[in-house]
Amino acid sequence: MTLTGNKDLLLLFVTFAVAISLHTIMANSTDASTSPNYNVFAADLFTVVVDNSVDRNVVFSPASIQTCLIVAYLGAEGETAEEMRYALKLGEGDKNAVIKKYAEFVKSSFKSTNPQGGPLLKIANRVFANHNLKISGTFQKLAKEYFGTTAKLLNFANAAESVAAINGWVEEQTNKKIQNLLQEDAVNSDTSAILVNAIYFKAKWTRQFSESSTRKSTFYTLNKDQVHVDLMYQDDYFRYADLPEFDATALEMQYENSDLSMLIILPREVDGLQNLESKLSGFNISQIAQKMEGDPVDVFLPRFRIEFDIDLKEPLKKMGITSMFSSNANLAGLFVSSVPQKISEVKHKAFLDVNEAGSEAAAATYLKIVPMSLNLNQKVFRVDHPFFFEKRDKTSVYFSGHVVKP
């Protein structure tokens, strides 16, 4: 069918929830990377996200945002596709080939569950389209083949019913950690489609903290104010590194039955987070992980829970993705339609809970009795001021962020 008038094309990315909005537009009249380097996208994105979030707790999922944008990239052509390919670090080559390579990377990284009781890490995609539109058959075929994405038709004129359906899917995929992502006024009869991506992660530490060792303690904020937090403690062997070039130390905490871990980089100075993140900008953090060695460490880590949302339109523009927001956008591969589309809004929402048992897990209380340490090489990693973290494995960054006030 031929579309007329001004239609909204809303693409919603959820990481534990991300959202993208697109609007139709009236027709108007780089250099490329040579090989894929997906984690460079994560580093680039972190730099622009924290630029305006220095004094906020931050958590977001580069993997979710990147996957959502790549699903949208399936429908992009011309300059719009080229900008996205470059910023997303997909490498050179035929469009279908680079998407297929990324899809294989995602499939190898995400497993719904570990038969040995390891972390639950899953990713899901869905397209919600207005019932009076026809999605491109090629887009549907490739989205399903590469990312398992299926389409569901909704009557967006019935906003309450449509929003309930989308929010219900998001809640189901994120174990109800993200609720009411969309408000009722987010869609209307002019909305064309919503593309949703959800990532859910739940895991236990290999070495869990004992609740009986958690104590109230002082945490110093960036301006050196003091707040009281629940500070967890344990004494065990962990991968640790001294990082004099960053004026920081690093600790890696492994998740049970997997190669997934949480990497914490702690600046030496209470107010050193911004300087640390400036030095980390453009740096391959995998190199830090390679430096780490097993050491006996006294670990003091605050419990923390973060909810974070951000409009990603301006950060993505800073990364070079500009065409898809303009009247020059070319997303002709999305719909069987003569009316061009552009993306008008990109939003991301995420949630993270870290406690004695792990992340997104119910705490298991136990008492561990150990001899008092006499090891002169014992390290102390006391996280009592703002710090940077990543949840990652050897190839992927699933969540990045910083904590300024637990």
Short mmCIF file of C-alpha atoms in Angstrom, two decimals:
data_model
loop_
_atom_site.label_atom_id
_atom_site.label_comp_id
_atom_site.label_asym_id
_atom_site.label_seq_id
_atom_site.Cartn_x
_atom_site.Cartn_y
_atom_site.Cartn_z
CA MET A 1 0.00 0.00 0.00
CA THR A 2 1.03 3.64 -0.42
CA LEU A 3 1.36 5.71 2.74
CA THR A 4 0.24 9.29 2.90
CA GLY A 5 0.56 11.90 5.59
CA ASN A 6 3.06 12.09 8.41
CA LYS A 7 3.57 8.73 10.10
CA ASP A 8 5.58 7.90 13.21
CA LEU A 9 7.90 4.94 12.97
CA LEU A 10 8.87 4.12 16.53
CA LEU A 11 11.67 1.66 17.05
CA LEU A 12 12.00 0.72 20.69
CA PHE A 13 15.20 -0.85 21.93
CA VAL A 14 15.07 -2.48 25.34
CA THR A 15 18.01 -3.71 27.31
CA PHE A 16 16.63 -4.52 30.18
CA ALA A 17 15.48 -1.87 27.82
CA VAL A 18 16.29 0.44 24.95
CA ALA A 19 13.95 2.49 22.87
CA ILE A 20 14.13 3.95 19.42
CA SER A 21 11.57 6.18 17.77
CA LEU A 22 11.28 6.81 14.07
CA HIS A 23 9.14 9.28 12.15
CA THR A 24 8.26 9.24 8.48
CA ILE A 25 9.55 12.14 6.42
CA MET A 26 8.64 13.64 3.06
CA ALA A 27 10.98 12.72 0.23
CA ASN A 28 14.00 15.04 -0.19
CA SER A 29 16.69 15.02 -2.06
CA THR A 30 33.86 8.15 5.68
CA ASP A 31 36.08 6.27 5.70
CA ALA A 32 35.19 2.64 6.60
CA SER A 33 36.81 0.30 9.06
CA THR A 34 38.28 -2.76 7.40
CA SER A 35 37.44 -5.43 9.99
CA PRO A 36 34.84 -5.84 12.73
CA ASN A 37 35.79 -4.70 16.23
CA TYR A 38 32.54 -4.78 18.14
CA ASN A 39 33.97 -3.87 21.56
CA VAL A 40 35.39 -0.62 20.18
CA PHE A 41 31.76 0.41 19.73
CA ALA A 42 31.22 -0.31 23.44
CA ALA A 43 34.19 1.87 24.40
CA ASP A 44 33.15 4.70 22.07
CA LEU A 45 29.59 4.61 23.35
CA PHE A 46 30.68 4.65 26.99
CA THR A 47 32.75 7.78 26.37
CA VAL A 48 29.82 9.76 24.95
CA VAL A 49 27.26 8.40 27.42
CA VAL A 50 29.19 9.33 30.57
CA ASP A 51 30.11 12.74 29.16
CA ASN A 52 26.83 14.14 30.48
CA SER A 53 26.38 11.66 33.35
CA VAL A 54 29.44 12.33 35.49
CA ASP A 55 27.44 12.71 38.71
CA ARG A 56 24.92 9.89 38.03
CA ASN A 57 25.13 6.16 38.54
CA VAL A 58 25.32 4.69 35.05
CA VAL A 59 24.57 1.26 33.61
CA PHE A 60 23.81 0.40 30.00
CA SER A 61 24.21 -2.51 27.64
CA PRO A 62 26.41 -1.91 24.59
CA ALA A 63 25.39 -5.35 23.33
CA SER A 64 21.69 -4.49 23.38
CA ILE A 65 22.10 -1.09 21.76
CA GLN A 66 24.44 -2.44 19.10
CA THR A 67 22.15 -5.36 18.27
CA CYS A 68 19.09 -3.12 18.00
CA LEU A 69 20.87 -0.71 15.71
CA ILE A 70 22.10 -3.58 13.55
CA VAL A 71 18.55 -4.90 13.16
CA ALA A 72 17.59 -1.39 12.00
CA TYR A 73 20.68 -1.42 9.75
CA LEU A 74 19.07 -4.34 7.92
CA GLY A 75 16.58 -1.82 6.54
CA ALA A 76 19.08 0.99 5.91
CA GLU A 77 20.61 1.85 2.55
CA GLY A 78 23.05 4.35 1.04
CA GLU A 79 24.76 6.91 3.28
CA THR A 80 22.57 5.95 6.24
CA ALA A 81 23.75 2.34 6.06
CA GLU A 82 27.38 3.39 5.61
CA GLU A 83 27.34 5.65 8.67
CA MET A 84 25.79 2.91 10.77
CA ARG A 85 28.21 0.26 9.53
CA TYR A 86 31.22 2.43 10.38
CA ALA A 87 30.02 3.57 13.82
CA LEU A 88 28.89 0.05 14.77
CA LYS A 89 32.36 -1.29 13.85
CA LEU A 90 31.00 -3.94 11.51
CA GLY A 91 33.97 -3.93 9.16
CA GLU A 92 34.01 -3.80 5.38
CA GLY A 93 32.18 -6.15 3.07
CA ASP A 94 28.80 -6.99 1.64
CA LYS A 95 26.00 -5.79 3.94
CA ASN A 96 24.47 -9.23 4.42
CA ALA A 97 27.91 -10.73 5.05
CA VAL A 98 28.84 -8.28 7.83
CA ILE A 99 25.42 -8.69 9.46
CA LYS A 100 25.72 -12.47 9.28
CA LYS A 101 29.15 -12.29 10.92
CA TYR A 102 27.77 -10.15 13.75
CA ALA A 103 24.78 -12.48 14.16
CA GLU A 104 27.14 -15.44 14.52
CA PHE A 105 29.09 -13.47 17.12
CA VAL A 106 25.87 -12.79 19.07
CA LYS A 107 24.76 -16.42 18.90
CA SER A 108 28.11 -17.60 20.22
CA SER A 109 27.99 -15.07 23.07
CA PHE A 110 24.40 -15.50 24.23
CA LYS A 111 23.19 -18.81 25.57
CA SER A 112 19.78 -19.01 27.22
CA THR A 113 21.12 -21.05 30.11
CA ASN A 114 24.11 -23.10 31.20
CA PRO A 115 23.39 -26.79 31.83
CA GLN A 116 25.90 -26.71 34.70
CA GLY A 117 23.88 -24.03 36.50
CA GLY A 118 25.84 -21.07 35.18
CA PRO A 119 24.56 -17.58 34.38
CA LEU A 120 21.34 -16.94 32.54
CA LEU A 121 22.17 -14.58 29.68
CA LYS A 122 19.63 -14.20 26.91
CA ILE A 123 18.79 -11.77 24.15
CA ALA A 124 15.46 -11.38 22.35
CA ASN A 125 14.17 -9.17 19.53
CA ARG A 126 10.69 -8.36 18.30
CA VAL A 127 9.06 -6.03 15.80
CA PHE A 128 5.64 -4.57 16.62
CA ALA A 129 4.13 -3.06 13.46
CA ASN A 130 0.97 -1.10 12.79
CA HIS A 131 -1.66 -3.43 11.36
CA ASN A 132 -2.15 -1.28 8.23
CA LEU A 133 1.51 -1.48 7.13
CA LYS A 134 3.42 -4.16 5.29
CA ILE A 135 6.97 -4.89 6.45
CA SER A 136 9.48 -5.73 3.73
CA GLY A 137 9.62 -9.47 3.15
CA THR A 138 13.40 -9.33 2.80
CA PHE A 139 13.75 -7.47 6.10
CA GLN A 140 11.49 -9.99 7.87
CA LYS A 141 13.36 -12.96 6.41
CA LEU A 142 16.83 -11.68 7.36
CA ALA A 143 15.76 -10.38 10.78
CA LYS A 144 14.34 -13.79 11.64
CA GLU A 145 17.25 -15.72 10.14
CA TYR A 146 19.99 -13.69 11.81
CA PHE A 147 18.41 -12.51 15.07
CA GLY A 148 15.30 -14.62 15.61
CA THR A 149 13.19 -11.48 15.23
CA THR A 150 9.50 -11.96 14.49
CA ALA A 151 6.79 -9.39 13.81
CA LYS A 152 3.50 -8.83 15.62
CA LEU A 153 0.79 -6.59 14.16
CA LEU A 154 -0.95 -4.14 16.50
CA ASN A 155 -3.58 -1.47 15.99
CA PHE A 156 -1.68 1.56 17.29
CA ALA A 157 -4.88 3.63 17.15
CA ASN A 158 -5.76 1.63 20.27
CA ALA A 159 -2.87 3.04 22.29
CA ALA A 160 -3.70 1.44 25.64
CA GLU A 161 -3.91 -2.08 24.20
CA SER A 162 -0.77 -1.65 22.09
CA VAL A 163 1.31 -0.23 24.94
CA ALA A 164 0.14 -3.02 27.25
CA ALA A 165 1.21 -5.65 24.70
CA ILE A 166 4.66 -4.13 24.22
CA ASN A 167 5.27 -3.50 27.93
CA GLY A 168 4.10 -7.03 28.69
CA TRP A 169 6.67 -8.48 26.28
CA VAL A 170 9.41 -6.33 27.80
CA GLU A 171 8.49 -7.39 31.34
CA GLU A 172 8.48 -11.05 30.33
CA GLN A 173 11.90 -10.84 28.68
CA THR A 174 13.50 -8.93 31.59
CA ASN A 175 11.94 -10.93 34.43
CA LYS A 176 9.83 -7.84 35.29
CA LYS A 177 12.91 -5.72 36.00
CA ILE A 178 11.77 -3.21 33.39
CA GLN A 179 8.12 -2.30 33.81
CA ASN A 180 5.94 0.32 32.13
CA LEU A 181 8.65 1.20 29.65
CA LEU A 182 6.13 2.90 27.37
CA GLN A 183 3.50 5.36 28.51
CA GLU A 184 0.10 5.25 26.83
CA ASP A 185 0.80 8.41 24.81
CA ALA A 186 3.94 6.85 23.28
CA VAL A 187 1.99 5.44 20.33
CA ASN A 188 -0.95 6.56 18.21
CA SER A 189 -2.49 5.92 14.80
CA ASP A 190 0.53 7.58 13.13
CA THR A 191 2.99 5.15 14.74
CA SER A 192 4.40 2.76 12.15
CA ALA A 193 6.41 0.23 14.14
CA ILE A 194 8.31 -0.54 17.30
CA LEU A 195 11.43 -2.69 17.32
CA VAL A 196 12.32 -4.10 20.73
CA ASN A 197 15.50 -5.75 21.94
CA ALA A 198 15.81 -7.14 25.46
CA ILE A 199 18.78 -8.55 27.33
CA TYR A 200 18.43 -10.36 30.64
CA PHE A 201 21.31 -11.44 32.86
CA LYS A 202 21.25 -13.36 36.12
CA ALA A 203 24.24 -14.98 37.77
CA LYS A 204 25.88 -16.00 41.03
CA TRP A 205 29.44 -15.20 42.02
CA THR A 206 31.86 -18.11 41.95
CA ARG A 207 32.93 -16.86 45.39
CA GLN A 208 29.83 -15.51 47.08
CA PHE A 209 29.89 -13.01 49.91
CA SER A 210 28.48 -13.96 53.30
CA GLU A 211 25.65 -11.72 54.45
CA SER A 212 26.99 -12.04 58.00
CA SER A 213 30.13 -10.19 56.88
CA THR A 214 28.25 -7.20 55.43
CA ARG A 215 28.57 -4.07 57.56
CA LYS A 216 27.44 -0.47 57.42
CA SER A 217 30.35 1.63 56.25
CA THR A 218 31.24 4.99 54.73
CA PHE A 219 31.30 5.63 50.98
CA TYR A 220 32.83 8.89 49.75
CA THR A 221 31.12 10.60 46.80
CA LEU A 222 32.89 12.61 44.08
CA ASN A 223 32.60 15.81 46.11
CA LYS A 224 33.83 13.86 49.18
CA ASP A 225 30.50 13.82 50.96
CA GLN A 226 30.02 10.75 53.15
CA VAL A 227 27.11 8.32 52.74
CA HIS A 228 26.42 5.09 54.64
CA VAL A 229 26.28 1.90 52.56
CA ASP A 230 26.08 -1.85 53.07
CA LEU A 231 29.68 -2.90 52.46
CA MET A 232 30.14 -6.58 51.62
CA TYR A 233 33.38 -8.33 52.52
CA GLN A 234 35.31 -11.46 51.70
CA ASP A 235 38.90 -12.69 51.78
CA ASP A 236 39.84 -14.98 48.90
CA TYR A 237 41.92 -15.30 45.74
CA PHE A 238 40.92 -12.99 42.88
CA ARG A 239 42.47 -11.74 39.67
CA TYR A 240 43.95 -8.36 40.55
CA ALA A 241 46.14 -5.73 38.88
CA ASP A 242 47.87 -2.54 39.89
CA LEU A 243 47.45 0.07 37.13
CA PRO A 244 49.90 2.92 37.75
CA GLU A 245 49.33 4.32 34.24
CA PHE A 246 45.67 4.86 35.19
CA ASP A 247 46.36 5.73 38.84
CA ALA A 248 44.02 2.87 39.71
CA THR A 249 43.71 -0.78 40.70
CA ALA A 250 41.50 -3.47 39.14
CA LEU A 251 39.73 -6.58 40.38
CA GLU A 252 37.91 -9.29 38.43
CA MET A 253 35.11 -11.24 40.09
CA GLN A 254 34.04 -14.39 38.27
CA TYR A 255 30.49 -15.65 37.83
CA GLU A 256 29.79 -19.29 38.61
CA ASN A 257 30.33 -21.96 35.92
CA SER A 258 31.17 -19.51 33.13
CA ASP A 259 33.80 -17.21 31.68
CA LEU A 260 31.63 -14.19 32.52
CA SER A 261 32.97 -11.78 35.09
CA MET A 262 32.60 -8.32 36.59
CA LEU A 263 35.66 -6.13 36.15
CA ILE A 264 35.96 -3.24 38.63
CA ILE A 265 38.49 -0.46 38.09
CA LEU A 266 38.94 1.71 41.18
CA PRO A 267 40.78 5.05 40.97
CA ARG A 268 43.21 5.69 43.82
CA GLU A 269 41.76 9.13 44.50
CA VAL A 270 38.23 9.62 45.81
CA ASP A 271 37.53 12.15 43.04
CA GLY A 272 39.55 10.31 40.39
CA LEU A 273 36.71 8.71 38.39
CA GLN A 274 36.49 11.36 35.67
CA ASN A 275 40.26 11.31 35.15
CA LEU A 276 40.19 7.50 34.99
CA GLU A 277 37.40 7.43 32.43
CA SER A 278 39.21 10.03 30.36
CA LYS A 279 42.27 7.77 30.24
CA LEU A 280 40.11 4.74 29.42
CA SER A 281 38.54 6.54 26.45
CA GLY A 282 39.48 4.63 23.32
CA PHE A 283 41.47 2.09 25.33
CA ASN A 284 40.92 -1.65 24.82
CA ILE A 285 40.02 -2.74 28.34
CA SER A 286 40.70 -6.36 27.41
CA GLN A 287 44.37 -5.43 27.77
CA ILE A 288 43.78 -4.76 31.47
CA ALA A 289 42.18 -8.17 31.90
CA GLN A 290 45.25 -9.75 30.30
CA LYS A 291 47.49 -8.13 32.94
CA MET A 292 45.62 -9.52 35.91
CA GLU A 293 47.00 -12.26 38.13
CA GLY A 294 45.55 -14.31 40.97
CA ASP A 295 46.30 -12.83 44.39
CA PRO A 296 44.90 -13.10 47.91
CA VAL A 297 42.66 -10.06 48.25
CA ASP A 298 40.52 -8.53 50.99
CA VAL A 299 37.53 -7.33 48.98
CA PHE A 300 35.15 -4.67 50.28
CA LEU A 301 32.34 -3.97 47.80
CA PRO A 302 29.10 -2.04 48.37
CA ARG A 303 25.77 -3.52 47.47
CA PHE A 304 24.31 -1.40 44.73
CA ARG A 305 21.23 -1.16 42.56
CA ILE A 306 21.12 1.11 39.52
CA GLU A 307 18.27 2.21 37.28
CA PHE A 308 19.42 4.36 34.39
CA ASP A 309 17.76 5.83 31.34
CA ILE A 310 19.18 8.03 28.64
CA ASP A 311 18.25 9.59 25.33
CA LEU A 312 20.88 8.24 22.93
CA LYS A 313 20.14 10.47 19.97
CA GLU A 314 22.86 13.03 20.67
CA PRO A 315 25.50 10.47 21.80
CA LEU A 316 24.95 8.52 18.56
CA LYS A 317 25.28 11.70 16.54
CA LYS A 318 28.63 12.35 18.24
CA MET A 319 29.68 8.87 17.10
CA GLY A 320 28.90 9.77 13.48
CA ILE A 321 25.39 8.34 13.12
CA THR A 322 23.62 11.46 11.86
CA SER A 323 21.92 10.64 8.56
CA MET A 324 19.24 8.39 10.05
CA PHE A 325 17.98 11.33 12.15
CA SER A 326 17.77 13.73 9.21
CA SER A 327 15.62 14.29 6.14
CA ASN A 328 18.36 12.46 4.21
CA ALA A 329 17.67 9.20 6.07
CA ASN A 330 17.40 6.15 3.85
CA LEU A 331 15.55 3.30 5.56
CA ALA A 332 13.88 2.10 2.39
CA GLY A 333 14.40 -1.57 3.25
CA LEU A 334 12.07 -1.57 6.25
CA PHE A 335 8.61 -1.28 4.69
CA VAL A 336 6.84 -1.87 1.41
CA SER A 337 6.13 1.85 1.14
CA SER A 338 6.93 4.89 -0.96
CA VAL A 339 7.12 7.18 2.09
CA PRO A 340 10.66 7.65 3.48
CA GLN A 341 11.38 7.18 7.18
CA LYS A 342 13.77 8.74 9.66
CA ILE A 343 14.66 7.97 13.25
CA SER A 344 13.61 10.77 15.58
CA GLU A 345 14.42 9.39 19.02
CA VAL A 346 16.65 6.76 20.61
CA LYS A 347 16.15 5.87 24.27
CA HIS A 348 17.76 3.32 26.53
CA LYS A 349 16.76 2.06 29.95
CA ALA A 350 18.69 -0.40 32.09
CA PHE A 351 18.65 -1.97 35.55
CA LEU A 352 21.39 -3.66 37.59
CA ASP A 353 21.38 -5.17 41.08
CA VAL A 354 24.59 -6.44 42.72
CA ASN A 355 24.47 -8.22 46.08
CA GLU A 356 26.13 -10.95 48.14
CA ALA A 357 25.02 -13.79 45.88
CA GLY A 358 25.76 -12.11 42.57
CA SER A 359 23.80 -10.10 40.05
CA GLU A 360 20.01 -10.42 39.73
CA ALA A 361 20.09 -13.39 42.12
CA ALA A 362 18.49 -14.12 45.48
CA ALA A 363 21.20 -14.09 48.14
CA ALA A 364 22.30 -17.39 49.63
CA THR A 365 23.53 -16.94 53.20
CA TYR A 366 26.37 -19.03 54.46
CA LEU A 367 29.17 -18.70 56.98
CA LYS A 368 32.74 -19.16 55.84
CA ILE A 369 35.38 -19.73 58.53
CA VAL A 370 38.98 -19.05 57.50
CA PRO A 371 42.20 -18.48 59.41
CA MET A 372 43.26 -14.87 59.90
CA SER A 373 45.57 -13.92 57.07
CA LEU A 374 49.27 -13.55 57.76
CA ASN A 375 50.14 -13.18 54.07
CA LEU A 376 52.33 -10.11 53.69
CA ASN A 377 51.34 -9.91 50.00
CA GLN A 378 47.64 -9.68 50.83
CA LYS A 379 45.98 -7.02 48.66
CA VAL A 380 43.18 -4.80 49.90
CA PHE A 381 40.54 -3.72 47.39
CA ARG A 382 38.24 -1.38 49.29
CA VAL A 383 35.56 0.08 47.05
CA ASP A 384 34.56 3.06 49.19
CA HIS A 385 34.46 5.73 46.48
CA PRO A 386 33.24 6.06 42.84
CA PHE A 387 34.33 3.30 40.44
CA PHE A 388 34.00 1.98 36.88
CA PHE A 389 32.74 -1.52 36.00
CA GLU A 390 32.05 -3.88 33.11
CA LYS A 391 30.23 -7.19 32.91
CA ARG A 392 32.04 -9.08 30.21
CA ASP A 393 33.69 -12.21 28.94
CA LYS A 394 36.81 -12.54 26.80
CA THR A 395 35.08 -11.28 23.66
CA SER A 396 32.04 -9.22 24.66
CA VAL A 397 30.98 -6.33 26.88
CA TYR A 398 27.41 -6.93 28.03
CA PHE A 399 27.05 -4.08 30.53
CA SER A 400 29.16 -1.01 31.29
CA GLY A 401 28.80 1.71 33.86
CA HIS A 402 30.03 3.56 36.88
CA VAL A 403 28.81 4.00 40.44
CA VAL A 404 29.13 7.40 42.10
CA LYS A 405 26.71 6.81 44.99
CA PRO A 406 25.46 3.27 45.83
#
